[in-house]
PDB file of N, CA, C and O in Angstrom:
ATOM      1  N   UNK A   1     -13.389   2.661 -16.437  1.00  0.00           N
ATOM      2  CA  UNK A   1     -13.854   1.311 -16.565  1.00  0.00           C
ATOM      3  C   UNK A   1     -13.748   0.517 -15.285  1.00  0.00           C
ATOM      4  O   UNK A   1     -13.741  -0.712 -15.360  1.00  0.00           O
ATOM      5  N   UNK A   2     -13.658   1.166 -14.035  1.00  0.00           N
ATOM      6  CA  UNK A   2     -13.336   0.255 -12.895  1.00  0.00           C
ATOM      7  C   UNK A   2     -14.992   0.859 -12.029  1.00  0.00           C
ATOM      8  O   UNK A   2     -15.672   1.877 -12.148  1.00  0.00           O
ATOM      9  N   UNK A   3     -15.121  -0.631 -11.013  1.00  0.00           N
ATOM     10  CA  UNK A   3     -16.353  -0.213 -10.245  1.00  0.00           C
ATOM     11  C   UNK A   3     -15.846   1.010  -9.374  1.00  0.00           C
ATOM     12  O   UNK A   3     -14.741   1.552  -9.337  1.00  0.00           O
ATOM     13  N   UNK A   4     -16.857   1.229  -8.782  1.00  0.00           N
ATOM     14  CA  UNK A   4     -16.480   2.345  -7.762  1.00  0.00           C
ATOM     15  C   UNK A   4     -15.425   2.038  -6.516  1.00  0.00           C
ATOM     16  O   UNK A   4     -14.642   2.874  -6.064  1.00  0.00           O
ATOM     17  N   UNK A   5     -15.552   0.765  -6.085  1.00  0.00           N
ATOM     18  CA  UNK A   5     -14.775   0.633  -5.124  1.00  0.00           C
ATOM     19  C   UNK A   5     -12.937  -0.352  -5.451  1.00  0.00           C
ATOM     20  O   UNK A   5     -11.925  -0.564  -4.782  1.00  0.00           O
ATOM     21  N   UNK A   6     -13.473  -0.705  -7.000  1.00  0.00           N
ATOM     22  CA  UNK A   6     -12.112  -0.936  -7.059  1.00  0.00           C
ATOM     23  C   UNK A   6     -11.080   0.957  -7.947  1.00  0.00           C
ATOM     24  O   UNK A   6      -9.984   1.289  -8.399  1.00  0.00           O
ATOM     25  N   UNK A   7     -12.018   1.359  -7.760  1.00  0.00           N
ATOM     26  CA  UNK A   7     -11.283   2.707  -8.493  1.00  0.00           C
ATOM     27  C   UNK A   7     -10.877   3.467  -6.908  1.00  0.00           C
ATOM     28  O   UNK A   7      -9.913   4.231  -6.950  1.00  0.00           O
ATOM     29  N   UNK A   8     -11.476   3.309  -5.725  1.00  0.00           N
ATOM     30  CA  UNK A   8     -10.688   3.564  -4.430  1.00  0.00           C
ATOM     31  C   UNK A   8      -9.601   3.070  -4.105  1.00  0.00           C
ATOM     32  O   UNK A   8      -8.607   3.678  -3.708  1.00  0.00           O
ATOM     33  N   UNK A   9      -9.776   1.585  -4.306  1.00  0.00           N
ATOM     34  CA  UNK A   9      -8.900   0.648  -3.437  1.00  0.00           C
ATOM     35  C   UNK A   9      -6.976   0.847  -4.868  1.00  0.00           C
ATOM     36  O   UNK A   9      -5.759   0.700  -4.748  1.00  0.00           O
ATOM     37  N   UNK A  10      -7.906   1.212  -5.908  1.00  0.00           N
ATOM     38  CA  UNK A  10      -6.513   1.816  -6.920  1.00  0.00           C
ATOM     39  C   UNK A  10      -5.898   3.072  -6.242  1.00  0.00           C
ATOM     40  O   UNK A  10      -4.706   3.015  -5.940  1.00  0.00           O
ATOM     41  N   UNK A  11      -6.652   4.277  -5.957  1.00  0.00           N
ATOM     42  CA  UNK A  11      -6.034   5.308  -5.364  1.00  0.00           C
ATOM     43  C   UNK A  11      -5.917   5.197  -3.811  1.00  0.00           C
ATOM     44  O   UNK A  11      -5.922   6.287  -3.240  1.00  0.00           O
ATOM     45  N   UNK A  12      -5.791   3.854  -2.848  1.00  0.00           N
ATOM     46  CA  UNK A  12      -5.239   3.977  -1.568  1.00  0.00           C
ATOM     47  C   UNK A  12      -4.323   3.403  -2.609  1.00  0.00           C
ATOM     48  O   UNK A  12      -3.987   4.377  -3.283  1.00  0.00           O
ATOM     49  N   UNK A  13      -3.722   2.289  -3.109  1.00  0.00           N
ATOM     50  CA  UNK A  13      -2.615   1.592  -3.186  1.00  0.00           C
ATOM     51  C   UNK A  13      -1.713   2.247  -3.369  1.00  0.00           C
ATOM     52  O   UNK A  13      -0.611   2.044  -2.859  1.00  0.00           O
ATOM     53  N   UNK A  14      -2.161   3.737  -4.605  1.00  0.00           N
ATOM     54  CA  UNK A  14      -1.145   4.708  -5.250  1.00  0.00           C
ATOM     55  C   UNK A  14      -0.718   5.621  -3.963  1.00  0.00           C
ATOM     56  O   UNK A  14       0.491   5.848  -3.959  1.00  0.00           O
ATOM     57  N   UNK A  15      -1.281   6.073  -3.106  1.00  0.00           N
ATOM     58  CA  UNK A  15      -1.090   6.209  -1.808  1.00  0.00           C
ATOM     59  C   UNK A  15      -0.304   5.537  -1.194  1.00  0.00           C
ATOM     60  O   UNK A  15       0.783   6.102  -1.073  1.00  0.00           O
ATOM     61  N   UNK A  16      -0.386   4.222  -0.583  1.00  0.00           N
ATOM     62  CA  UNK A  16      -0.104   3.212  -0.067  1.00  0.00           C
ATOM     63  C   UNK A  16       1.947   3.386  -0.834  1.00  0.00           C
ATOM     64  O   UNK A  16       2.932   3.284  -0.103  1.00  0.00           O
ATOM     65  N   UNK A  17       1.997   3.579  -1.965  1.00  0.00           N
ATOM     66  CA  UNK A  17       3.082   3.247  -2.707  1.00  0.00           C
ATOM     67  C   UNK A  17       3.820   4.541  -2.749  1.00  0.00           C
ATOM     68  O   UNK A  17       5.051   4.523  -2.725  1.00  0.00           O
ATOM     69  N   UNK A  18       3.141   5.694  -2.810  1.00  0.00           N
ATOM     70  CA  UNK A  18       3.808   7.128  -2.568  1.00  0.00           C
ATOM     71  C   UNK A  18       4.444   6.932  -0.665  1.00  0.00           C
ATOM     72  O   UNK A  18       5.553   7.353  -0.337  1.00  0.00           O
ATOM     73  N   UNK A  19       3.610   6.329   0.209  1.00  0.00           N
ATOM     74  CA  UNK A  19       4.056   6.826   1.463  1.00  0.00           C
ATOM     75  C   UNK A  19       5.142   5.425   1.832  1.00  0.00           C
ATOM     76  O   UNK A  19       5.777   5.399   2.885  1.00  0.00           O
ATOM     77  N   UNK A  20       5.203   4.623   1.090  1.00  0.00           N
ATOM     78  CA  UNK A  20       6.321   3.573   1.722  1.00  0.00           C
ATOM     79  C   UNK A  20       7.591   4.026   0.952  1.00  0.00           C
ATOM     80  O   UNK A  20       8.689   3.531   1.206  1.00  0.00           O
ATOM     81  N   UNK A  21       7.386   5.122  -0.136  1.00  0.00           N
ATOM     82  CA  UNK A  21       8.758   5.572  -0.879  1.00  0.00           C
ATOM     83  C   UNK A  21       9.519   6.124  -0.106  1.00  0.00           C
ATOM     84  O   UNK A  21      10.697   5.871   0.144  1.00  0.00           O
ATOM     85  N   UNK A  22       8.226   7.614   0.655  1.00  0.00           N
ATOM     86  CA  UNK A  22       8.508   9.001   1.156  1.00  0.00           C
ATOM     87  C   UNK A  22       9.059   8.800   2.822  1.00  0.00           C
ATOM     88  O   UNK A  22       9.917   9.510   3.346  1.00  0.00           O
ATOM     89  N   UNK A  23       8.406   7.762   3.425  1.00  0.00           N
ATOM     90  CA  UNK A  23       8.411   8.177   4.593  1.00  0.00           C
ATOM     91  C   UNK A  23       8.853   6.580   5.258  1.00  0.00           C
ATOM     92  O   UNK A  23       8.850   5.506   4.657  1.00  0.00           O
ATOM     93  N   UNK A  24       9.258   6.880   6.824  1.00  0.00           N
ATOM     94  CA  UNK A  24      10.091   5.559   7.493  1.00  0.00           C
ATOM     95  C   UNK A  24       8.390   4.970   8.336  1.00  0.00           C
ATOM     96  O   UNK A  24       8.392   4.259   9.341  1.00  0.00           O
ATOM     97  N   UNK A  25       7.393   5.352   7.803  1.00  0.00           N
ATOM     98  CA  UNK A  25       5.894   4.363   8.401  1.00  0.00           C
ATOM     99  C   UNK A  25       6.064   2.936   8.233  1.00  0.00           C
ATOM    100  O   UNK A  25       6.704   2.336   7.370  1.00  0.00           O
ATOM    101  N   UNK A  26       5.453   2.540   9.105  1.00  0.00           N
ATOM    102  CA  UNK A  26       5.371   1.050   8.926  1.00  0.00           C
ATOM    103  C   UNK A  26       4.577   0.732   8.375  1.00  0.00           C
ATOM    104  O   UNK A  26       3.816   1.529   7.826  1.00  0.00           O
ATOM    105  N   UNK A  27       4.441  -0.582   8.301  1.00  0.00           N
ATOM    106  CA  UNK A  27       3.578  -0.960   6.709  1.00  0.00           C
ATOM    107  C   UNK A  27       1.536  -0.921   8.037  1.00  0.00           C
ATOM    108  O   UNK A  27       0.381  -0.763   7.644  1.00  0.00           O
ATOM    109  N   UNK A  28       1.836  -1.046   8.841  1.00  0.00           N
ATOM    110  CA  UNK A  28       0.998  -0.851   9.746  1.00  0.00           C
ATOM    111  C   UNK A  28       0.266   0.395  10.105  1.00  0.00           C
ATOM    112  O   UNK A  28      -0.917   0.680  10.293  1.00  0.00           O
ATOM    113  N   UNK A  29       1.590   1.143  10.136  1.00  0.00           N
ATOM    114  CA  UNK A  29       0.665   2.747  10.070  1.00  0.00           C
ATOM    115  C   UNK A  29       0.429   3.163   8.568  1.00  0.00           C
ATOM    116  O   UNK A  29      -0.476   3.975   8.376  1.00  0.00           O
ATOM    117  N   UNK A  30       0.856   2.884   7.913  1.00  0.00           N
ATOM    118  CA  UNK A  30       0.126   3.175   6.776  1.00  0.00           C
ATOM    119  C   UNK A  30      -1.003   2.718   6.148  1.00  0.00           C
ATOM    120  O   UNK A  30      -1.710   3.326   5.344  1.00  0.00           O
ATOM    121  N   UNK A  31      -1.082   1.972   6.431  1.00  0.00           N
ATOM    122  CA  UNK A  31      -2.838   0.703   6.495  1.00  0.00           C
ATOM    123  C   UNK A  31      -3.749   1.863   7.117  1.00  0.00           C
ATOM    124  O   UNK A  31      -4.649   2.511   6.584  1.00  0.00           O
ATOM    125  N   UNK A  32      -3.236   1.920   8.401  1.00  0.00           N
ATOM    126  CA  UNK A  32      -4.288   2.866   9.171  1.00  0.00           C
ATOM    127  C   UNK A  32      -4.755   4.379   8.895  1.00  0.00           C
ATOM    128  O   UNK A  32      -5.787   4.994   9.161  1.00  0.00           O
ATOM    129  N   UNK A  33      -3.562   4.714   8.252  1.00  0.00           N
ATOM    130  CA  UNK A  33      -3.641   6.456   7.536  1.00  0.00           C
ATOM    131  C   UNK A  33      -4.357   5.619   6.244  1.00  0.00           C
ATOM    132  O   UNK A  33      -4.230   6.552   5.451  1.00  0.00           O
ATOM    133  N   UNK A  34      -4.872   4.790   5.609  1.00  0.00           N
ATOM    134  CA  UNK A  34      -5.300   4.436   4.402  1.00  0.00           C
ATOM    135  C   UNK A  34      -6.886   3.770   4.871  1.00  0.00           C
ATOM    136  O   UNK A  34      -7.625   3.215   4.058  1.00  0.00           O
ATOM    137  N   UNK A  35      -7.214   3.949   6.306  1.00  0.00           N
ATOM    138  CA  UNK A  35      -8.356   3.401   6.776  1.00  0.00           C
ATOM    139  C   UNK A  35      -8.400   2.658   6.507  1.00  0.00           C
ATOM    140  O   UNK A  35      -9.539   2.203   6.405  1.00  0.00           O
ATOM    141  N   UNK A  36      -7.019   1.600   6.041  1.00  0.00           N
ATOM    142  CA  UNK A  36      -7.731   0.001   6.823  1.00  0.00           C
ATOM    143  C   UNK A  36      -7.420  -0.445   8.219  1.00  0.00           C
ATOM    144  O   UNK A  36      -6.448  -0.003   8.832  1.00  0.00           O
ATOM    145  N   UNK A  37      -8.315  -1.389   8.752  1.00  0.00           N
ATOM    146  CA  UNK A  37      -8.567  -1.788  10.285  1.00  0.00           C
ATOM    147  C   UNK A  37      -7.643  -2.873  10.451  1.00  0.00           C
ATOM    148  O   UNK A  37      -7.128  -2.938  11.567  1.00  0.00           O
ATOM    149  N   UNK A  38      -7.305  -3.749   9.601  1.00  0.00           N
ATOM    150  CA  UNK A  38      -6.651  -4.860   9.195  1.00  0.00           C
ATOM    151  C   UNK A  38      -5.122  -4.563   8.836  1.00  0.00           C
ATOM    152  O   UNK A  38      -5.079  -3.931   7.781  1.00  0.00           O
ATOM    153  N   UNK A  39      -3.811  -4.819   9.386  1.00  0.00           N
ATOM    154  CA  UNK A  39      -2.997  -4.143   8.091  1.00  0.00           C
ATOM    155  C   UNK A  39      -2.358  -5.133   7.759  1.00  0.00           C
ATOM    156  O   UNK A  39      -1.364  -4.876   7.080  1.00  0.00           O
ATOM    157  N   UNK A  40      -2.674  -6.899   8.127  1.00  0.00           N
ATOM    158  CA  UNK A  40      -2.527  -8.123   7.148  1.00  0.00           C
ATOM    159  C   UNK A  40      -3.690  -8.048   5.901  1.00  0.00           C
ATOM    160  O   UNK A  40      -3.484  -8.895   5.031  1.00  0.00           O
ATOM    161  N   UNK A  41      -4.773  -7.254   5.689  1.00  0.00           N
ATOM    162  CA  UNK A  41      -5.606  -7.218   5.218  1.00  0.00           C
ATOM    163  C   UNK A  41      -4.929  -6.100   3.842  1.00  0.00           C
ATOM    164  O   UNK A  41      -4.865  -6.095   2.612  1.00  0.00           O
ATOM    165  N   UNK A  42      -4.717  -5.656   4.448  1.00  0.00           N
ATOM    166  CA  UNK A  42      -3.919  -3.738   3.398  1.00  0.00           C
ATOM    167  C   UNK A  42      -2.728  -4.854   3.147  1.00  0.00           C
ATOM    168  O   UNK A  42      -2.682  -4.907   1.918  1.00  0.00           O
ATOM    169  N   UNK A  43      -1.869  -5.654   3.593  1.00  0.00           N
ATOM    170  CA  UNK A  43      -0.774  -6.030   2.953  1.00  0.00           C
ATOM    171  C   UNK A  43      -1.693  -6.667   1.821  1.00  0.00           C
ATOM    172  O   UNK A  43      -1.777  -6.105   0.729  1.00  0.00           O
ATOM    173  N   UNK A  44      -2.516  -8.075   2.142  1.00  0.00           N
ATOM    174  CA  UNK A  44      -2.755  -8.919   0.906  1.00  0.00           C
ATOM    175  C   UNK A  44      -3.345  -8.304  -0.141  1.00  0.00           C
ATOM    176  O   UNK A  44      -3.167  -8.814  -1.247  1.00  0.00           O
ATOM    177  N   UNK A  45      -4.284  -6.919  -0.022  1.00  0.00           N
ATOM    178  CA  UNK A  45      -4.702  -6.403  -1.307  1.00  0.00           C
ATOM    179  C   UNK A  45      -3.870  -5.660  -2.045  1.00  0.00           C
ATOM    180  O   UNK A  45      -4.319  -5.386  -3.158  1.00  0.00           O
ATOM    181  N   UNK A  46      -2.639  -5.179  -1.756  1.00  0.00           N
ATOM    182  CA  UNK A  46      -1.351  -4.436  -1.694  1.00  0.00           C
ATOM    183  C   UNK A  46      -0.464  -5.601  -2.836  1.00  0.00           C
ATOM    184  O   UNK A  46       0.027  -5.496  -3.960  1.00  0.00           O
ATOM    185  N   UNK A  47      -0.591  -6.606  -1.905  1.00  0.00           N
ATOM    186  CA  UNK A  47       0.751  -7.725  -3.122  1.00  0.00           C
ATOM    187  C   UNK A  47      -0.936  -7.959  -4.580  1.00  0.00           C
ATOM    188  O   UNK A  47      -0.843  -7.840  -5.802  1.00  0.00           O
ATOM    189  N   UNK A  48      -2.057  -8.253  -3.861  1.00  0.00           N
ATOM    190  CA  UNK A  48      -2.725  -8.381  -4.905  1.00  0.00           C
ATOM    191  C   UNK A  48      -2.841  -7.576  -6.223  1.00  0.00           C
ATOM    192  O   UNK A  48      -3.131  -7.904  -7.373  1.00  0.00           O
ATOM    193  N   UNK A  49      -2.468  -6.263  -5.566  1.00  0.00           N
ATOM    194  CA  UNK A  49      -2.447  -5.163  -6.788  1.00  0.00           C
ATOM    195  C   UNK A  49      -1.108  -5.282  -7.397  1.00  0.00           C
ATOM    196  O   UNK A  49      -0.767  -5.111  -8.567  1.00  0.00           O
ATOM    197  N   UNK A  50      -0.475  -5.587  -6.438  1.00  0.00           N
ATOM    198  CA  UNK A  50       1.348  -5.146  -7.284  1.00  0.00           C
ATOM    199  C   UNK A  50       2.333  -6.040  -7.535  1.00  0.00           C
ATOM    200  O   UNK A  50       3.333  -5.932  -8.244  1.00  0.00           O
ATOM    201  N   UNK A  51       1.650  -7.584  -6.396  1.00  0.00           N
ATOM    202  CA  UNK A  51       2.773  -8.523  -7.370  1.00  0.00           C
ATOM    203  C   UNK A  51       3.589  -8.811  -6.006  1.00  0.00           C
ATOM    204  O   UNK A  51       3.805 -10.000  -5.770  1.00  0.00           O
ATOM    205  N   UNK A  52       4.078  -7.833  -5.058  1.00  0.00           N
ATOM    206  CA  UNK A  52       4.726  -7.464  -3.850  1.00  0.00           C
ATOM    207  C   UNK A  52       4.459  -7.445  -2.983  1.00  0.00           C
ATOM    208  O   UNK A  52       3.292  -7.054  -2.945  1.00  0.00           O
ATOM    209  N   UNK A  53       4.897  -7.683  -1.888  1.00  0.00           N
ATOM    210  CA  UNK A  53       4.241  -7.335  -0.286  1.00  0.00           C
ATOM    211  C   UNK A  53       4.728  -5.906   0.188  1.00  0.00           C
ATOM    212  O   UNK A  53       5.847  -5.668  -0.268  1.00  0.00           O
ATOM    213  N   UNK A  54       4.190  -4.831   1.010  1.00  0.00           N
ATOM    214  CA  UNK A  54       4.616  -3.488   1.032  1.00  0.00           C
ATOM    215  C   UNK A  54       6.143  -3.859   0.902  1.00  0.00           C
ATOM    216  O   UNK A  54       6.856  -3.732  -0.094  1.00  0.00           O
ATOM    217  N   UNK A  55       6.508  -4.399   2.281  1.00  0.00           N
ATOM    218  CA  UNK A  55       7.734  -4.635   2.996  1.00  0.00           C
ATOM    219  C   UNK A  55       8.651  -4.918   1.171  1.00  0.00           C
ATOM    220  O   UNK A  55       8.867  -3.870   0.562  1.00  0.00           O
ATOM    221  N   UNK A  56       8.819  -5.413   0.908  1.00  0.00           N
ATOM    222  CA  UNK A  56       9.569  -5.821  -0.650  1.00  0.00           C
ATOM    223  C   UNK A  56       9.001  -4.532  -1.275  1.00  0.00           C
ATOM    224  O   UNK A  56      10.034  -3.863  -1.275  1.00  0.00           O
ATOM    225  N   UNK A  57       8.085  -3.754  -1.792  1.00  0.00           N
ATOM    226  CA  UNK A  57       8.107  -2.790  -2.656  1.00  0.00           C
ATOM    227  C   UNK A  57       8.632  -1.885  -2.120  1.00  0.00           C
ATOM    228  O   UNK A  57       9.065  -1.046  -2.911  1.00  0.00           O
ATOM    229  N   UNK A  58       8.819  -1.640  -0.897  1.00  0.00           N
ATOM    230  CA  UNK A  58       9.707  -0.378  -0.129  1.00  0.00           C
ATOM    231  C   UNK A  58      11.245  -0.960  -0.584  1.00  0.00           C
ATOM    232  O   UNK A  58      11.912  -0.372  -1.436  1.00  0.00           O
ATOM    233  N   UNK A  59      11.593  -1.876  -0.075  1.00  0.00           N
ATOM    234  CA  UNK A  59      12.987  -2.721  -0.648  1.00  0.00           C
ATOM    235  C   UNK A  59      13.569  -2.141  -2.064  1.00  0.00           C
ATOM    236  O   UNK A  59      14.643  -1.575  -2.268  1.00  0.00           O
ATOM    237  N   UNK A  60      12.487  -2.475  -2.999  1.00  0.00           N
ATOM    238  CA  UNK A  60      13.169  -2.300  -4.350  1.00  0.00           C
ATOM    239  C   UNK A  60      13.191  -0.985  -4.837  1.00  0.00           C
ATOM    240  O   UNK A  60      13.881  -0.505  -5.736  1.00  0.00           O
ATOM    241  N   UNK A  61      12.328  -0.460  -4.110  1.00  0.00           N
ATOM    242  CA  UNK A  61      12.375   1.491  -4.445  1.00  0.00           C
ATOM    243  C   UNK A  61      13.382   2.077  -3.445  1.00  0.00           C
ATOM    244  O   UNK A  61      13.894   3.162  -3.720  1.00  0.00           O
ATOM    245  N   UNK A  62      13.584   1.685  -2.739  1.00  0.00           N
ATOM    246  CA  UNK A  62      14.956   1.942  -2.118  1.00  0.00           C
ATOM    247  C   UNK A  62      16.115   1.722  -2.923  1.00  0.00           C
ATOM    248  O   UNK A  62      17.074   2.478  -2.770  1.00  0.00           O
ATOM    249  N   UNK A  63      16.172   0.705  -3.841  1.00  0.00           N
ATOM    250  CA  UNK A  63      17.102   0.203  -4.323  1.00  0.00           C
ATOM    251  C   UNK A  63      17.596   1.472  -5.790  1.00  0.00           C
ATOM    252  O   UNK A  63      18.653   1.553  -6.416  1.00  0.00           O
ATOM    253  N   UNK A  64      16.420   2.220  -5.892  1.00  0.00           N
ATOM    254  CA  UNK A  64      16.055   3.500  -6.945  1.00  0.00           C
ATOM    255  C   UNK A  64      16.459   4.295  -6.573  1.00  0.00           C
ATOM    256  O   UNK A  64      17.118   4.980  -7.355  1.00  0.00           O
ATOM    257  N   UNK A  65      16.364   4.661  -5.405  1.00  0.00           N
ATOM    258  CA  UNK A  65      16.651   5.978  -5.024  1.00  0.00           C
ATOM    259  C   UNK A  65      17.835   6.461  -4.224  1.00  0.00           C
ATOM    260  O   UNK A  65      17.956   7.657  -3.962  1.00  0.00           O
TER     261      UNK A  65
END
């Protein structure tokens, strides 16, 4: 039930959220491994999807693991 490009921008985020668990990237290089050009741009669609800014969802999954 999602358009085509919000059914992408769902599987970078799930991306986006696997590599700020796994790895010490910055929220910058991970924008860029996610082909965005912007990575204030990858943050705001990032809190838009999740509520969070990367920087804080890395925080609280840290706090998990």
């Amino acid at each position: 039930g999602l358009s085509p490009k919000a059914y992408i921008i769902k599987g970078e985020m799930l991306a986006a959220k696997e590599l700020l668990c796994t790895t010490d990237l910055t929220v910058g290089e991970i924008a860029e491994r996610l082909h965005f050009t912007n990575p204030f741009y990858f943050s705001r669609i990032f809190k838009e999807i999740t509520g969070v800014s990367p920087t804080a969802y890395r925080e609280m999954a840290a706090a998990y693991y």
